[in-house]
Amino acid sequence: MAPKSIDAVDDQIKDVIQDLFQIQVATHNYAGPQTQQELVRLITRLAGSLATLSNDASALPDQIPPEIVDYVDSGRNPDIYTREFVELVQKSNQYLKGRSEAFTVFRDELADEMAKAWPEMKTDIHNVLQSKRPEQEKKEEVAVQTNGTSS
């Protein structure tokens, strides 16, 4: 069975809602045995619509994380979940960026101190630093050197 599109499942949901509305109208206008067959027909059609919807919807790829479904099931707003998640990711990114920058400063200071302590290894230390720097830092350094200024 080919996977159904979300639009097709959306149309089926609309059909189920329409079937429920027709059942509600038929129930409200119930006039005894003469309307019973119509009500049975509508309920049978609803059951078929629900079965089709269930089969087609289960073939859709899952795109909603279960945590959000649980969040909504417990009566909470998924927008709040999204906002909290984004804030948590931003906080984590800031922390990791700070650590990365601290290690970069430490690496450079350690290299300077090692070059002072062992002047004969200065070129080796410089080569190691050049091989370990991220590409962006290398590009910035080349740009600074071509402009005639140094940092």
PDB file of C-alpha atoms in Angstrom:
ATOM      1  CA  MET A   1       0.000   0.000   0.000  1.00  0.00           C
ATOM      2  CA  ALA A   2       1.410   3.375  -0.988  1.00  0.00           C
ATOM      3  CA  PRO A   3       1.723   5.823   1.863  1.00  0.00           C
ATOM      4  CA  LYS A   4      -1.087   8.347   2.019  1.00  0.00           C
ATOM      5  CA  SER A   5      -0.464  12.044   2.051  1.00  0.00           C
ATOM      6  CA  ILE A   6      -1.395  14.224   4.961  1.00  0.00           C
ATOM      7  CA  ASP A   7      -3.944  15.987   2.734  1.00  0.00           C
ATOM      8  CA  ALA A   8      -5.734  12.697   2.022  1.00  0.00           C
ATOM      9  CA  VAL A   9      -5.877  11.874   5.728  1.00  0.00           C
ATOM     10  CA  ASP A  10      -7.084  15.411   6.424  1.00  0.00           C
ATOM     11  CA  ASP A  11      -9.929  14.880   3.938  1.00  0.00           C
ATOM     12  CA  GLN A  12     -10.823  11.609   5.664  1.00  0.00           C
ATOM     13  CA  ILE A  13     -10.949  13.393   9.025  1.00  0.00           C
ATOM     14  CA  LYS A  14     -13.341  15.899   7.486  1.00  0.00           C
ATOM     15  CA  ASP A  15     -15.475  12.997   6.228  1.00  0.00           C
ATOM     16  CA  VAL A  16     -15.590  11.494   9.719  1.00  0.00           C
ATOM     17  CA  ILE A  17     -16.654  14.851  11.152  1.00  0.00           C
ATOM     18  CA  GLN A  18     -19.355  15.123   8.500  1.00  0.00           C
ATOM     19  CA  ASP A  19     -20.566  11.582   9.316  1.00  0.00           C
ATOM     20  CA  LEU A  20     -20.723  12.481  13.013  1.00  0.00           C
ATOM     21  CA  PHE A  21     -22.706  15.621  12.196  1.00  0.00           C
ATOM     22  CA  GLN A  22     -25.184  13.609  10.111  1.00  0.00           C
ATOM     23  CA  ILE A  23     -25.585  11.106  12.945  1.00  0.00           C
ATOM     24  CA  GLN A  24     -26.216  13.971  15.340  1.00  0.00           C
ATOM     25  CA  VAL A  25     -28.896  15.402  13.041  1.00  0.00           C
ATOM     26  CA  ALA A  26     -30.497  11.977  12.518  1.00  0.00           C
ATOM     27  CA  THR A  27     -30.514  11.377  16.273  1.00  0.00           C
ATOM     28  CA  HIS A  28     -32.047  14.755  16.949  1.00  0.00           C
ATOM     29  CA  ASN A  29     -34.771  14.145  14.345  1.00  0.00           C
ATOM     30  CA  TYR A  30     -35.367  10.526  15.379  1.00  0.00           C
ATOM     31  CA  ALA A  31     -38.960   9.588  14.624  1.00  0.00           C
ATOM     32  CA  GLY A  32     -39.050   5.959  15.619  1.00  0.00           C
ATOM     33  CA  PRO A  33     -38.653   2.845  13.473  1.00  0.00           C
ATOM     34  CA  GLN A  34     -38.972   4.685  10.153  1.00  0.00           C
ATOM     35  CA  THR A  35     -35.660   6.583  10.786  1.00  0.00           C
ATOM     36  CA  GLN A  36     -33.872   3.655  12.383  1.00  0.00           C
ATOM     37  CA  GLN A  37     -32.587   2.285   9.051  1.00  0.00           C
ATOM     38  CA  GLU A  38     -31.099   5.702   8.179  1.00  0.00           C
ATOM     39  CA  LEU A  39     -29.347   5.873  11.545  1.00  0.00           C
ATOM     40  CA  VAL A  40     -27.962   2.339  11.120  1.00  0.00           C
ATOM     41  CA  ARG A  41     -26.705   3.272   7.641  1.00  0.00           C
ATOM     42  CA  LEU A  42     -24.991   6.418   8.974  1.00  0.00           C
ATOM     43  CA  ILE A  43     -23.341   4.552  11.847  1.00  0.00           C
ATOM     44  CA  THR A  44     -22.117   1.843   9.454  1.00  0.00           C
ATOM     45  CA  ARG A  45     -20.684   4.537   7.169  1.00  0.00           C
ATOM     46  CA  LEU A  46     -18.980   6.182  10.169  1.00  0.00           C
ATOM     47  CA  ALA A  47     -17.429   2.865  11.179  1.00  0.00           C
ATOM     48  CA  GLY A  48     -16.090   2.402   7.643  1.00  0.00           C
ATOM     49  CA  SER A  49     -14.735   5.965   7.563  1.00  0.00           C
ATOM     50  CA  LEU A  50     -13.009   5.465  10.905  1.00  0.00           C
ATOM     51  CA  ALA A  51     -11.461   2.170   9.771  1.00  0.00           C
ATOM     52  CA  THR A  52     -10.159   3.771   6.570  1.00  0.00           C
ATOM     53  CA  LEU A  53      -8.823   6.744   8.506  1.00  0.00           C
ATOM     54  CA  SER A  54      -7.085   4.502  11.010  1.00  0.00           C
ATOM     55  CA  ASN A  55      -5.404   2.412   8.300  1.00  0.00           C
ATOM     56  CA  ASP A  56      -4.295   5.386   6.224  1.00  0.00           C
ATOM     57  CA  ALA A  57      -3.151   7.459   9.186  1.00  0.00           C
ATOM     58  CA  SER A  58      -1.019   4.607  10.514  1.00  0.00           C
ATOM     59  CA  ALA A  59       0.792   4.538   7.159  1.00  0.00           C
ATOM     60  CA  LEU A  60       1.873   8.169   7.553  1.00  0.00           C
ATOM     61  CA  PRO A  61       5.417   8.751   8.751  1.00  0.00           C
ATOM     62  CA  ASP A  62       5.648   9.753  12.396  1.00  0.00           C
ATOM     63  CA  GLN A  63       6.774  13.360  12.507  1.00  0.00           C
ATOM     64  CA  ILE A  64       5.647  14.350  15.974  1.00  0.00           C
ATOM     65  CA  PRO A  65       7.950  13.369  18.831  1.00  0.00           C
ATOM     66  CA  PRO A  66       6.184  11.267  21.471  1.00  0.00           C
ATOM     67  CA  GLU A  67       7.207  13.776  24.152  1.00  0.00           C
ATOM     68  CA  ILE A  68       5.020  16.426  22.495  1.00  0.00           C
ATOM     69  CA  VAL A  69       2.098  14.021  22.208  1.00  0.00           C
ATOM     70  CA  ASP A  70       2.422  13.230  25.929  1.00  0.00           C
ATOM     71  CA  TYR A  71       2.686  16.953  26.672  1.00  0.00           C
ATOM     72  CA  VAL A  72      -0.546  17.674  24.786  1.00  0.00           C
ATOM     73  CA  ASP A  73      -2.295  14.623  26.262  1.00  0.00           C
ATOM     74  CA  SER A  74      -1.623  16.003  29.721  1.00  0.00           C
ATOM     75  CA  GLY A  75      -3.437  19.204  28.716  1.00  0.00           C
ATOM     76  CA  ARG A  76      -0.458  21.493  28.164  1.00  0.00           C
ATOM     77  CA  ASN A  77       0.316  23.834  25.261  1.00  0.00           C
ATOM     78  CA  PRO A  78       2.823  22.426  22.709  1.00  0.00           C
ATOM     79  CA  ASP A  79       4.048  25.972  21.973  1.00  0.00           C
ATOM     80  CA  ILE A  80       5.308  26.197  25.537  1.00  0.00           C
ATOM     81  CA  TYR A  81       7.128  22.876  25.078  1.00  0.00           C
ATOM     82  CA  THR A  82       8.749  24.209  21.898  1.00  0.00           C
ATOM     83  CA  ARG A  83       9.778  27.454  23.583  1.00  0.00           C
ATOM     84  CA  GLU A  84      11.273  25.603  26.559  1.00  0.00           C
ATOM     85  CA  PHE A  85      13.128  23.238  24.217  1.00  0.00           C
ATOM     86  CA  VAL A  86      14.580  26.131  22.193  1.00  0.00           C
ATOM     87  CA  GLU A  87      15.662  27.914  25.373  1.00  0.00           C
ATOM     88  CA  LEU A  88      17.333  24.745  26.629  1.00  0.00           C
ATOM     89  CA  VAL A  89      19.191  24.271  23.338  1.00  0.00           C
ATOM     90  CA  GLN A  90      20.307  27.914  23.335  1.00  0.00           C
ATOM     91  CA  LYS A  91      21.580  27.594  26.899  1.00  0.00           C
ATOM     92  CA  SER A  92      23.461  24.416  26.024  1.00  0.00           C
ATOM     93  CA  ASN A  93      24.936  26.024  22.902  1.00  0.00           C
ATOM     94  CA  GLN A  94      26.115  29.042  24.884  1.00  0.00           C
ATOM     95  CA  TYR A  95      27.732  26.782  27.470  1.00  0.00           C
ATOM     96  CA  LEU A  96      29.491  24.682  24.829  1.00  0.00           C
ATOM     97  CA  LYS A  97      30.592  27.784  22.906  1.00  0.00           C
ATOM     98  CA  GLY A  98      32.096  29.179  26.111  1.00  0.00           C
ATOM     99  CA  ARG A  99      33.938  25.942  26.777  1.00  0.00           C
ATOM    100  CA  SER A 100      35.217  25.837  23.219  1.00  0.00           C
ATOM    101  CA  GLU A 101      36.468  29.417  23.408  1.00  0.00           C
ATOM    102  CA  ALA A 102      38.095  28.733  26.792  1.00  0.00           C
ATOM    103  CA  PHE A 103      39.907  25.702  25.384  1.00  0.00           C
ATOM    104  CA  THR A 104      41.036  27.761  22.389  1.00  0.00           C
ATOM    105  CA  VAL A 105      42.492  30.425  24.680  1.00  0.00           C
ATOM    106  CA  PHE A 106      44.094  27.731  26.844  1.00  0.00           C
ATOM    107  CA  ARG A 107      45.567  26.017  23.765  1.00  0.00           C
ATOM    108  CA  ASP A 108      47.101  29.249  22.503  1.00  0.00           C
ATOM    109  CA  GLU A 109      48.472  30.242  25.922  1.00  0.00           C
ATOM    110  CA  LEU A 110      49.902  26.769  26.455  1.00  0.00           C
ATOM    111  CA  ALA A 111      51.578  26.919  23.049  1.00  0.00           C
ATOM    112  CA  ASP A 112      53.064  30.344  23.863  1.00  0.00           C
ATOM    113  CA  GLU A 113      54.403  29.126  27.193  1.00  0.00           C
ATOM    114  CA  MET A 114      55.805  25.950  25.618  1.00  0.00           C
ATOM    115  CA  ALA A 115      57.506  28.030  22.907  1.00  0.00           C
ATOM    116  CA  LYS A 116      59.059  30.219  25.630  1.00  0.00           C
ATOM    117  CA  ALA A 117      60.189  27.190  27.640  1.00  0.00           C
ATOM    118  CA  TRP A 118      61.531  25.260  24.631  1.00  0.00           C
ATOM    119  CA  PRO A 119      62.554  27.747  21.922  1.00  0.00           C
ATOM    120  CA  GLU A 120      64.008  24.964  19.795  1.00  0.00           C
ATOM    121  CA  MET A 121      60.503  23.444  19.432  1.00  0.00           C
ATOM    122  CA  LYS A 122      58.828  26.687  18.379  1.00  0.00           C
ATOM    123  CA  THR A 123      58.326  25.618  14.735  1.00  0.00           C
ATOM    124  CA  ASP A 124      56.964  22.218  15.793  1.00  0.00           C
ATOM    125  CA  ILE A 125      54.525  23.878  18.197  1.00  0.00           C
ATOM    126  CA  HIS A 126      53.459  26.295  15.466  1.00  0.00           C
ATOM    127  CA  ASN A 127      52.915  23.380  13.032  1.00  0.00           C
ATOM    128  CA  VAL A 128      50.803  21.495  15.569  1.00  0.00           C
ATOM    129  CA  LEU A 129      48.714  24.603  16.216  1.00  0.00           C
ATOM    130  CA  GLN A 130      48.177  25.118  12.504  1.00  0.00           C
ATOM    131  CA  SER A 131      47.049  21.529  11.985  1.00  0.00           C
ATOM    132  CA  LYS A 132      44.604  21.628  14.924  1.00  0.00           C
ATOM    133  CA  ARG A 133      42.926  24.972  14.243  1.00  0.00           C
ATOM    134  CA  PRO A 134      39.476  24.966  12.702  1.00  0.00           C
ATOM    135  CA  GLU A 135      39.269  26.048   9.060  1.00  0.00           C
ATOM    136  CA  GLN A 136      37.556  29.339   9.913  1.00  0.00           C
ATOM    137  CA  GLU A 137      40.445  30.416  12.161  1.00  0.00           C
ATOM    138  CA  LYS A 138      42.952  29.527   9.425  1.00  0.00           C
ATOM    139  CA  LYS A 139      41.018  31.608   6.866  1.00  0.00           C
ATOM    140  CA  GLU A 140      40.881  34.569   9.240  1.00  0.00           C
ATOM    141  CA  GLU A 141      44.602  34.276   9.944  1.00  0.00           C
ATOM    142  CA  VAL A 142      45.424  34.186   6.220  1.00  0.00           C
ATOM    143  CA  ALA A 143      43.203  37.228   5.650  1.00  0.00           C
ATOM    144  CA  VAL A 144      44.981  39.119   8.434  1.00  0.00           C
ATOM    145  CA  GLN A 145      48.413  38.184   7.024  1.00  0.00           C
ATOM    146  CA  THR A 146      47.487  39.281   3.490  1.00  0.00           C
ATOM    147  CA  ASN A 147      46.264  42.627   4.792  1.00  0.00           C
ATOM    148  CA  GLY A 148      49.658  43.237   6.354  1.00  0.00           C
ATOM    149  CA  THR A 149      48.461  43.315   9.942  1.00  0.00           C
ATOM    150  CA  SER A 150      49.001  40.680  12.558  1.00  0.00           C
ATOM    151  CA  SER A 151      47.155  39.814  15.684  1.00  0.00           C
TER     152      SER A 151
END
